[in-house]
Each structure stands twice: as structure tokens, then as C-alpha cells.
Tab-separated table of C-alpha atoms in Angstrom:
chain	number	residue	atom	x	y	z
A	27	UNK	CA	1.800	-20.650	1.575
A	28	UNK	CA	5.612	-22.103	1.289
A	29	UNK	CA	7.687	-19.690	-0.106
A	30	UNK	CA	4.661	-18.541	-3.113
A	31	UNK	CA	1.345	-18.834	-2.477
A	32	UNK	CA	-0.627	-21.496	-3.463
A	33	UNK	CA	-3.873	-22.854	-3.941
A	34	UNK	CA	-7.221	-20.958	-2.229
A	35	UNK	CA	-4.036	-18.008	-1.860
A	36	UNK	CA	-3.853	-17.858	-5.694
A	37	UNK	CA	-7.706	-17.707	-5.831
A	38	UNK	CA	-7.656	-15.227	-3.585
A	39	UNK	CA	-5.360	-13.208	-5.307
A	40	UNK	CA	-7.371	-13.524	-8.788
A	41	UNK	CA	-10.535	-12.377	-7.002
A	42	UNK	CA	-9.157	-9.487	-5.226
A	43	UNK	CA	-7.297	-8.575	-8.678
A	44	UNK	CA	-10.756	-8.099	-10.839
A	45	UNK	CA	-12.793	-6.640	-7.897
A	46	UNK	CA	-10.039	-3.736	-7.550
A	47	UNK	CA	-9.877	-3.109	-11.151
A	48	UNK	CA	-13.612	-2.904	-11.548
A	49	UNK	CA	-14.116	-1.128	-8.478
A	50	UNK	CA	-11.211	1.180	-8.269
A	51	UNK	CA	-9.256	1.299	-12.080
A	52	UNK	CA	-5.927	3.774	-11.982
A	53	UNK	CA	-7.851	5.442	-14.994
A	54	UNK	CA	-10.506	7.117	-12.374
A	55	UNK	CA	-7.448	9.559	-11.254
A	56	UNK	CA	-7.117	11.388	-14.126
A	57	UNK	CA	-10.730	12.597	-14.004
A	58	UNK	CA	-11.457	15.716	-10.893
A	59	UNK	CA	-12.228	14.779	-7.355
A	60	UNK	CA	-10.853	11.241	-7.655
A	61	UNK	CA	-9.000	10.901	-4.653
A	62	UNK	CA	-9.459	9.167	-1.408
A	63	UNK	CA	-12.522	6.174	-1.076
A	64	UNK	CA	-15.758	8.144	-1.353
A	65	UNK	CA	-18.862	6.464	0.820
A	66	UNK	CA	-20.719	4.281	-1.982
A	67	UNK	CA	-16.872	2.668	-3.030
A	68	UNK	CA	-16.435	1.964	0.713
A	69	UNK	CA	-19.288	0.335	1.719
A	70	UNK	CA	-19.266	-1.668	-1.446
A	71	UNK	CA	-15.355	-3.003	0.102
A	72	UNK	CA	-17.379	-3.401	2.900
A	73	UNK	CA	-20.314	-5.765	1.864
A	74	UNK	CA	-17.328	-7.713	-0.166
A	75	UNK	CA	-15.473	-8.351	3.102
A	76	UNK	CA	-12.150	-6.958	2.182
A	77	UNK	CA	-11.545	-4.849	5.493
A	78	UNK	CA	-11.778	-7.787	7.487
A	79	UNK	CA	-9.640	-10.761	6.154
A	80	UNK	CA	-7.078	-10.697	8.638
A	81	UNK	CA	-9.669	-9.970	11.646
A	82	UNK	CA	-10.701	-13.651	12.884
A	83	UNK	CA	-13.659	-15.231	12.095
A	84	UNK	CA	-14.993	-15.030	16.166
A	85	UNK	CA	-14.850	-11.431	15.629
A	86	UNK	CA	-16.777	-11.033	12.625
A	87	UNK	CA	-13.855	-11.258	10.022
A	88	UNK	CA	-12.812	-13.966	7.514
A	89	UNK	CA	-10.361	-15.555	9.909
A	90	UNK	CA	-7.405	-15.387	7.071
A	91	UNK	CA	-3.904	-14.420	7.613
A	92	UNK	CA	-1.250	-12.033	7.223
A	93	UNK	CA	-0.698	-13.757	3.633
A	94	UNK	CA	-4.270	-13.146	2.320
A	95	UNK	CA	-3.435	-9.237	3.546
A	96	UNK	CA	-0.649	-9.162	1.667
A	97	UNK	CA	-2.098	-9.937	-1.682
A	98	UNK	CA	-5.233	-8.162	-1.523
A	99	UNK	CA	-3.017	-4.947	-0.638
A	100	UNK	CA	-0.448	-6.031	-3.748
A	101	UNK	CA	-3.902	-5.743	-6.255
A	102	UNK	CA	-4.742	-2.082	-4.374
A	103	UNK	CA	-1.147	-0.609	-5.046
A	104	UNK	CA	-1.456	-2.074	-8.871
A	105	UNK	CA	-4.689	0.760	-9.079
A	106	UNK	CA	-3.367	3.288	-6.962
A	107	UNK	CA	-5.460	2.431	-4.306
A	108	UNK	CA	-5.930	5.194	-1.428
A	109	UNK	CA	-4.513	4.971	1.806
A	110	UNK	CA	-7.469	5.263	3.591
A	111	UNK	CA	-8.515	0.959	2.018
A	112	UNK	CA	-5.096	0.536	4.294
A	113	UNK	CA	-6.662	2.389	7.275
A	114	UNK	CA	-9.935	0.429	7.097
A	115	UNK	CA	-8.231	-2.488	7.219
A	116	UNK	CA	-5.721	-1.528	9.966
A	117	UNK	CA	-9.165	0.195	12.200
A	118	UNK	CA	-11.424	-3.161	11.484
A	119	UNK	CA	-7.968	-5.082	13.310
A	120	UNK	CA	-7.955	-2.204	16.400
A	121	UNK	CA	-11.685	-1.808	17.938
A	122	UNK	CA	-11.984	-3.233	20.368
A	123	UNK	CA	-16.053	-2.574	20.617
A	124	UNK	CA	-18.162	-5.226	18.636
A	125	UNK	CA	-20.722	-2.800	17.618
A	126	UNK	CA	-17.566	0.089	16.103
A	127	UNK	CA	-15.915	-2.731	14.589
A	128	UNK	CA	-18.828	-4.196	12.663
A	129	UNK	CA	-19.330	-0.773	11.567
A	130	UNK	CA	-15.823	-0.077	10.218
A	131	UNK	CA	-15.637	-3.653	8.522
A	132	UNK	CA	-19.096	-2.807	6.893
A	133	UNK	CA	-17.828	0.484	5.604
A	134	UNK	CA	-20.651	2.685	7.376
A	135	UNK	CA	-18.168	4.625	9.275
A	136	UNK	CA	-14.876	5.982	7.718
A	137	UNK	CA	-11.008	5.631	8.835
A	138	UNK	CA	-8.160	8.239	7.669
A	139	UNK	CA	-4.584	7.976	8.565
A	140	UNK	CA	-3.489	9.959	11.199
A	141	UNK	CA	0.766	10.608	10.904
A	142	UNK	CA	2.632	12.640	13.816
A	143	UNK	CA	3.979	15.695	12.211
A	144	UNK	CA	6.181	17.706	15.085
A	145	UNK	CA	3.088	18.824	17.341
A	146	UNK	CA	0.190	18.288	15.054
A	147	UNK	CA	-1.195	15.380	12.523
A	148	UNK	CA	-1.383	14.689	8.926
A	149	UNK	CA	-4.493	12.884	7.773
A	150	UNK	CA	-4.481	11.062	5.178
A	151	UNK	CA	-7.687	10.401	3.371
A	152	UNK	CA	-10.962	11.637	3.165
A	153	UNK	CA	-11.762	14.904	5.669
A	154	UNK	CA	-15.490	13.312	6.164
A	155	UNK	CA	-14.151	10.622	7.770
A	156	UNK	CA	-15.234	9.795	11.596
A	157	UNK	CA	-12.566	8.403	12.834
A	158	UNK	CA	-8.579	8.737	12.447
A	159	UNK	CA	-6.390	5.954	13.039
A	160	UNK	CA	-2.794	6.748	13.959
A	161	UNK	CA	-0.531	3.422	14.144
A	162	UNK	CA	3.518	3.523	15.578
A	163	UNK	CA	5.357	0.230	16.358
A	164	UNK	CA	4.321	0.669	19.811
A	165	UNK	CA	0.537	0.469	19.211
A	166	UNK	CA	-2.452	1.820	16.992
A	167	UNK	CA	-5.055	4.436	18.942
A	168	UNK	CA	-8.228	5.532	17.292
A	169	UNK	CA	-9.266	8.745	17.492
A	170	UNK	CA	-13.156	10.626	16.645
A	171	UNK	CA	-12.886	13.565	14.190
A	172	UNK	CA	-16.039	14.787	14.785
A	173	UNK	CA	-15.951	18.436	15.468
A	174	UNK	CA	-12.201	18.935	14.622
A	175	UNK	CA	-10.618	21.540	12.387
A	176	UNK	CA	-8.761	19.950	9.493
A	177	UNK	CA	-6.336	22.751	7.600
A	178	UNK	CA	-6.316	20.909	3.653
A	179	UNK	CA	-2.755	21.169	1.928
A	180	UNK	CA	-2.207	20.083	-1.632
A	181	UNK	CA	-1.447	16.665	-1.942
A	182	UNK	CA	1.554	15.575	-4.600
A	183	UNK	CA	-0.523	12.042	-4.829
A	184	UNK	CA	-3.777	12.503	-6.574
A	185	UNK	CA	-5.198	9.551	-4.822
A	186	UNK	CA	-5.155	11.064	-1.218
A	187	UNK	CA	-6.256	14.114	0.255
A	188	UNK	CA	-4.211	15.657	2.944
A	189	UNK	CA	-4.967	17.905	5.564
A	190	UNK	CA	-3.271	19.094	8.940
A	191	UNK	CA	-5.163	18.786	12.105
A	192	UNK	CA	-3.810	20.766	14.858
A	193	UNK	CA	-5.273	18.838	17.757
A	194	UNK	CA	-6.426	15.519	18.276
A	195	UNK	CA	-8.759	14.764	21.465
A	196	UNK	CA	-8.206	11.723	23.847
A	197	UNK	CA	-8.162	8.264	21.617
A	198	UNK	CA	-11.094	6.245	22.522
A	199	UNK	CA	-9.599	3.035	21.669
A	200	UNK	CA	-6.386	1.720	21.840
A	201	UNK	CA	-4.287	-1.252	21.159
A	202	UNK	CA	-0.743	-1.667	22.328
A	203	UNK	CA	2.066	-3.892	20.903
A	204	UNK	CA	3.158	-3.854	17.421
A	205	UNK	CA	0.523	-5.666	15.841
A	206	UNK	CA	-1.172	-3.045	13.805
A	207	UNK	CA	1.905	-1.453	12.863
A	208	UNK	CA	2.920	-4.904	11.771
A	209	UNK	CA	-0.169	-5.207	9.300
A	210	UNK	CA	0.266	-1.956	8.199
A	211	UNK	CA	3.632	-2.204	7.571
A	212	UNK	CA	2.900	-5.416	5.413
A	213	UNK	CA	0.060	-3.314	3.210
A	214	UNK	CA	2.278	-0.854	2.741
A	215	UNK	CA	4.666	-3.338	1.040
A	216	UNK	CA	2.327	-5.177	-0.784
A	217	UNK	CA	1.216	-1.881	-2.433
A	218	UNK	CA	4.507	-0.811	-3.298
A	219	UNK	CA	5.404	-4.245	-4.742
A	220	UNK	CA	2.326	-4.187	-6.995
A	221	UNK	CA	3.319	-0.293	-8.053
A	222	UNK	CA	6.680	-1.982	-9.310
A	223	UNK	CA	5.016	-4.902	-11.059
A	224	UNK	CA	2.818	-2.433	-12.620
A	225	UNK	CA	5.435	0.136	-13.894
A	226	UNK	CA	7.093	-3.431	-15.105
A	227	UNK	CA	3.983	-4.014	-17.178
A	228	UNK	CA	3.530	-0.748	-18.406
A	229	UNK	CA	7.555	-0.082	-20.334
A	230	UNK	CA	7.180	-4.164	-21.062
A	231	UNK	CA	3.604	-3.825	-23.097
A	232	UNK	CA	4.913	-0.414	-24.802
A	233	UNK	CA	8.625	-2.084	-26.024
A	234	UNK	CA	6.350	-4.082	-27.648
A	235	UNK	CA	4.695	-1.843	-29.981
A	236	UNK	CA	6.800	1.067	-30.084
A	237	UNK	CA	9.428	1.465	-32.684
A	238	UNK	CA	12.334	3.528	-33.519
A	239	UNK	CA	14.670	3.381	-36.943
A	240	UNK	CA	12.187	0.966	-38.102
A	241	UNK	CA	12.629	-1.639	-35.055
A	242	UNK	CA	10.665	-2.385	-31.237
A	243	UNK	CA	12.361	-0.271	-28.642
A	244	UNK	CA	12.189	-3.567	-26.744
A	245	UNK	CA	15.439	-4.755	-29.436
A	246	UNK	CA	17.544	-2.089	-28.059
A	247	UNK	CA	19.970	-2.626	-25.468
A	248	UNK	CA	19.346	0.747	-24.010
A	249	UNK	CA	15.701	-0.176	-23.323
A	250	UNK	CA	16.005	-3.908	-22.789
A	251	UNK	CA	18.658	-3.829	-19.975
A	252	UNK	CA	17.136	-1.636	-17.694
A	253	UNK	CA	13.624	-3.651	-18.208
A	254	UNK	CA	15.361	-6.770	-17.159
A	255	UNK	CA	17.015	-4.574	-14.030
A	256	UNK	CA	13.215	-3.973	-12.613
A	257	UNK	CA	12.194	-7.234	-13.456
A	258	UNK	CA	15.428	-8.158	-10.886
A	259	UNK	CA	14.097	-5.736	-8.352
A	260	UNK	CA	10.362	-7.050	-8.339
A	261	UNK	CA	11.186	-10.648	-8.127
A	262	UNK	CA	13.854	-10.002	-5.131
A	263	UNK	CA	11.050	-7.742	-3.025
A	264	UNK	CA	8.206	-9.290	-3.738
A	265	UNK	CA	10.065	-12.960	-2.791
A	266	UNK	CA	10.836	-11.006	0.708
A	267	UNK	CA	7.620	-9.732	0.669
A	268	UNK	CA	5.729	-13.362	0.943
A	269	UNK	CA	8.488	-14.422	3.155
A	270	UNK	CA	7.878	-11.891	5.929
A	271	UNK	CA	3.885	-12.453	5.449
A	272	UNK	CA	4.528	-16.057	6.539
A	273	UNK	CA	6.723	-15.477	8.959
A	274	UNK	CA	3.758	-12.782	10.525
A	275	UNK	CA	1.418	-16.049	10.017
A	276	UNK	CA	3.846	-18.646	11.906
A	277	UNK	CA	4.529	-15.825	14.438
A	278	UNK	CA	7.947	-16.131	13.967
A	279	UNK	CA	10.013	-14.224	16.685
A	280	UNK	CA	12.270	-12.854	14.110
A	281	UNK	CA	9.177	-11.519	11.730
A	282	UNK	CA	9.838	-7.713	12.383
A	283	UNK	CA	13.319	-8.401	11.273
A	284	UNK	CA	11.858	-9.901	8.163
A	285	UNK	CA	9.208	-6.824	7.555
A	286	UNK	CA	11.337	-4.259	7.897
A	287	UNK	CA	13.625	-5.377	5.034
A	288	UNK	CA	10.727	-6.476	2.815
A	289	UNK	CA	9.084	-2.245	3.705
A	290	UNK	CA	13.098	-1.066	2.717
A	291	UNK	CA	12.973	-3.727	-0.591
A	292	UNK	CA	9.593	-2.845	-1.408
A	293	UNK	CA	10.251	1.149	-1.149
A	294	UNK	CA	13.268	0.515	-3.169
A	295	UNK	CA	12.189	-1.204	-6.051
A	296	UNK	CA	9.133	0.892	-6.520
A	297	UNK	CA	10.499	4.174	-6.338
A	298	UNK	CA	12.899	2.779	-8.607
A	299	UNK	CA	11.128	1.257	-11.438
A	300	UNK	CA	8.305	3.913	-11.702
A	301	UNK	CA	11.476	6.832	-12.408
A	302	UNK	CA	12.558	4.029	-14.716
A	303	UNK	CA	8.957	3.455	-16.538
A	304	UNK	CA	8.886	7.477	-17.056
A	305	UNK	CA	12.559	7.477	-18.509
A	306	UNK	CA	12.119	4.850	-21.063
A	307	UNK	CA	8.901	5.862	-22.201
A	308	UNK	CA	10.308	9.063	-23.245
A	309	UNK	CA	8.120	12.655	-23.774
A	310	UNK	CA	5.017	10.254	-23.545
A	311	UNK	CA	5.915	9.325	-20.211
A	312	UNK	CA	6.040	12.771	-18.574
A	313	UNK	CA	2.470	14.043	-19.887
A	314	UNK	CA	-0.357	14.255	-17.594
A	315	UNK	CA	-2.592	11.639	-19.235
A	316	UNK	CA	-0.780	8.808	-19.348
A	317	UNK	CA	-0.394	6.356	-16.077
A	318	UNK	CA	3.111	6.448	-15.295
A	319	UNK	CA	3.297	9.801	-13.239
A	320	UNK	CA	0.579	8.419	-11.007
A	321	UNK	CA	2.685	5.033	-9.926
A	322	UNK	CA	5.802	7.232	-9.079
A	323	UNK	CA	3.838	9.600	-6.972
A	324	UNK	CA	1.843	6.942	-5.172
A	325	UNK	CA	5.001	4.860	-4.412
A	326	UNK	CA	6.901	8.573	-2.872
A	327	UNK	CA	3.891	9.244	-0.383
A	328	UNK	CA	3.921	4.905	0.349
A	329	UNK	CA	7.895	4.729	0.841
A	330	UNK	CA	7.232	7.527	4.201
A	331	UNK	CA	4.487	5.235	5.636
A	332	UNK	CA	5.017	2.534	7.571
A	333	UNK	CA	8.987	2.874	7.915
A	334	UNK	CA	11.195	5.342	6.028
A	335	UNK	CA	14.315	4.459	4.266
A	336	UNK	CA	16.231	5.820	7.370
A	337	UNK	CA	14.106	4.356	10.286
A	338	UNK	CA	14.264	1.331	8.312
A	339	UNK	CA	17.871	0.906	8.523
A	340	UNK	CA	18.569	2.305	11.892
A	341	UNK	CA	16.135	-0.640	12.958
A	342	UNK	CA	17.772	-3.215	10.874
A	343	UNK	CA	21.512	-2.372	11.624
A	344	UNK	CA	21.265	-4.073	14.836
A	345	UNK	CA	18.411	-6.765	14.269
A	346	UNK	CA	19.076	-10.643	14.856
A	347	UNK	CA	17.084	-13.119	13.043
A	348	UNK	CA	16.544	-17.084	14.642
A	349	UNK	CA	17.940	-19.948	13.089
């Protein structure tokens, strides 16, 4: 990839785009009991190879790059996918064992997110899940859940579960540097930019059809402007967006620079355009069965991941990049 990507990329892309809508539409959360990756869905990711394109090929991955993790994550945050895809991913890149990581990239054991919450843990994802991953820019440790009380809270996101677990044992693997955290901060951004591109598509398709005093609500200033304002905010952070995933790939030395402002771009412009999608499509876009809720929602739990808009900042204010 240059500054777009390109060729086998663009296949890539297509592929990952019709597997996730098959497997995984946005429609499946308005139905009960949709959330989180249930066993079948993840070991069907598994025997696809999604959890291990960035884990190289002498491990037992497809050898591809941060770029190839970008877009697959761009066609999960179009569905809504749940965090726990990202935590796969993130737990296929940290074992360390051969046997454990075959297992995680195959989908036959688990992964939930494991955030620090003052003296306990939020997990994210599925409550069956064996392991919990938690990730920090200083490293990613993996921890077994077997045998540990998990306290469930309602969850604002119907795609993920959430629960509070008081105590975590000893993590039995471990990776330092900010690797992991470096991954996961790029699927994080990739989902959110595919949230905005598909809050984009959603007030786009209905200005089209949709009329008022006998004309397309897409005619109206009112409607129009503000259309052309998130089309503005998807190009800019999903431009950043490929820019930091090839800067990840050349191993740039300024490519944490460049991630953290394509997280902060990314958070922006999708918390932006789904409040936008649900304002111009009026009463319809408040009620509970249409799609437009769910992107909004998705994108608030997705902007605290991975880099807030405050830690994001703080880290940027005194960041250098090279020449």
C-alpha cells in the first residue's frame, strides 16, 4: 500500500467485506442474545484465518501486515462487530506457546477483553470465555478465567456483554513493548472508521428516497450540508487511518505518533456522524428497530478502548514525528 491500498489489499478488503456480512450482519442485534461471538461464529473466523493475518506465516499465521489488519477490522466495525473478534486477534499476536496459539487462531478457545477499572477488571465479551486478554502500551498479559467470579452489568452496546471481575490470578503469558497495544489500537480505528462510513451510507441511501413538500430530503440544504460534513470527516480519518497502518508496516519510529491521531480522528468522526445519521433521519432514527442507534452506541464503548479522547491528547501534545 502507498497512501490507499492497492491490489491483493483491495481483494482483501472485498473478501473480508462479504464474509462479515454473511457471517455477522448488524441486523442479528436486534434479535435477543445477540451479543458477543458465540462458539460456532468463532471457530468458523477461525477455520477462515481471520485471527491470524498479522501473526507471521512461521508461526502459523498468514504472514500479512498491519495494513491487511486494518481493513479486515474496517469491514467488522461496518456490522457492529464484537470486541471480543478484536481480542482474538490481539491473543493469536501474544502466546507465546505454539500449542495455545494454534488454539486461539483456530477459535477452539475464547479471548475477552480485560480493561483496568480502579482495583478490579471489566471484561468485555463473552463470560464463557477461557482466557482474558488485557493490553496497555506497555505490554499485553493473558490471563485464564477458569474458576473466576464474573459480576454481569448491563451493557449500553448490544453487541458486548460486560461483566466486572474482582480478581484476576497471575497472567500466564506475557508480552512486553507496545506491540499489541499498537494492533489493537489500529482495530480499534479501523472499526470506528467503518462505523462512520456506515452511518454515511445509511442518511446518503435514505436522502434518496425520502421526501418532504413533495421533494428528496437529499435537495435540502439542511440535510445536504451536514451529509457532505461526514463525508469530510471519513475521508480525513480514514486517509490517517491507512497512513499510520503503513507506517506500523515500515516500522516507522514515528508510527505511535501517527496511531494515536488516526485512534483521536477515528473516535471523532464516528461519534460524530452516527449523532448526525440519528438527527437527520428524524423520529425514524430514534426507534429501536432501525440501525442507526446501534452504530452510535458501538462507536461510544470503541472511542474508550484503545486511547481515550484525553489520553490521546496528553500523548500527542508532546509527540515528535521524523522527517
Amino acid at each position: 500500500m502507498y497512501l490507499a491500498p492497492d491490489g491483493d489489499e483491495v481483494e482483501i478488503a472485498s473478501a473480508a467485506a462479504a464474509f462479515v456480512a454473511d457471517a455477522m450482519p448488524i441486523d442479528r442485534l436486534h434479535k435477543p442474545d445477540s451479543a458477543n461471538m458465540d462458539a460456532p461464529l468463532r471457530e468458523l473466523f477461525g477455520e477462515m484465518g481471520w485471527f491470524a493475518l498479522a501473526v507471521p506465516e512461521a508461526l502459523g499465521g498468514s504472514g500479512l501486515s498491519a495494513v491487511e489488519h486494518a481493513l479486515f477490522f474496517r469491514e467488522v466495525g461496518r456490522q457492529c462487530g464484537p470486541v471480543d473478534v478484536l481480542a482474538q486477534c490481539l491473543a493469536a499476536n501474544t502466546a507465546t506457546d505454539d500449542s495455545l496459539r494454534a488454539q486461539i487462531i483456530a477459535g477452539g478457545r475464547g479471548v475477552a477483553l480485560l480493561v483496568a477499572d480502579g482495583d478490579a477488571h471489566r471484561l468485555i465479551g463473552s463470560a464463557d470465555s477461557e482466557l482474558g486478554l488485557a493490553v496497555t502500551p506497555e505490554g499485553a498479559r493473558l490471563f485464564s478465567l477458569g474458576g473466576i467470579d464474573a459480576e454481569a452489568r448491563p451493557a449500553l452496546d448490544p453487541a458486548n456483554s460486560l461483566h466486572i471481575v474482582g480478581n484476576v490470578p497471575h497472567p500466564f503469558e506475557q508480552r512486553e513493548a507496545g506491540g499489541i497495544w499498537q494492533l489493537g489500537q489500529l482495530g480499534a480505528a479501523a472499526m470506528l472508521v467503518g462505523i462512520a462510513e456506515a452511518a454515511l451510507d445509511l442518511i446518503v441511501d435514505y436522502a434518496k428516497i425520502r421526501e418532504t413538500f413533495g421533494r428528496k430530503i437529499g435537495s435540502w440544504q439542511a440535510v445536504r450540508h451536514p451529509c457532505a460534513d461526514m463525508a469530510v470527516r471519513v475521508e480525513a480519518a480514514r486517509s490517517q487511518l491507512w497512513y499510520a497502518a503503513a507506517a506500523v508496516k515500515e516500522a516507522r519510529g514515528d508510527a505511535a505518533v501517527h496511531l494515536d491521531v488516526a485512534k483521536h480522528m477515528a473516535n471523532t468522526a464516528a461519534l460524530a456522524n452516527t449523532d448526525a445519521n440519528i438527527q437527520l433521519h428524524g423520529g425514524i432514527g430514534v426507534t429501536d428497530e432501525h440501525g442507526a442507534h446501534l452504530l452510535l452506541k458501538h462507536a461510544l464503548l470503541l472511542s474508550r478502548l484503545f486511547g481515550s479522547k484525553r489520553m490521546l491528547l496528553r500523548r500527542l501534545l508532546d509527540a515528535r514525528l521524523e522527517d
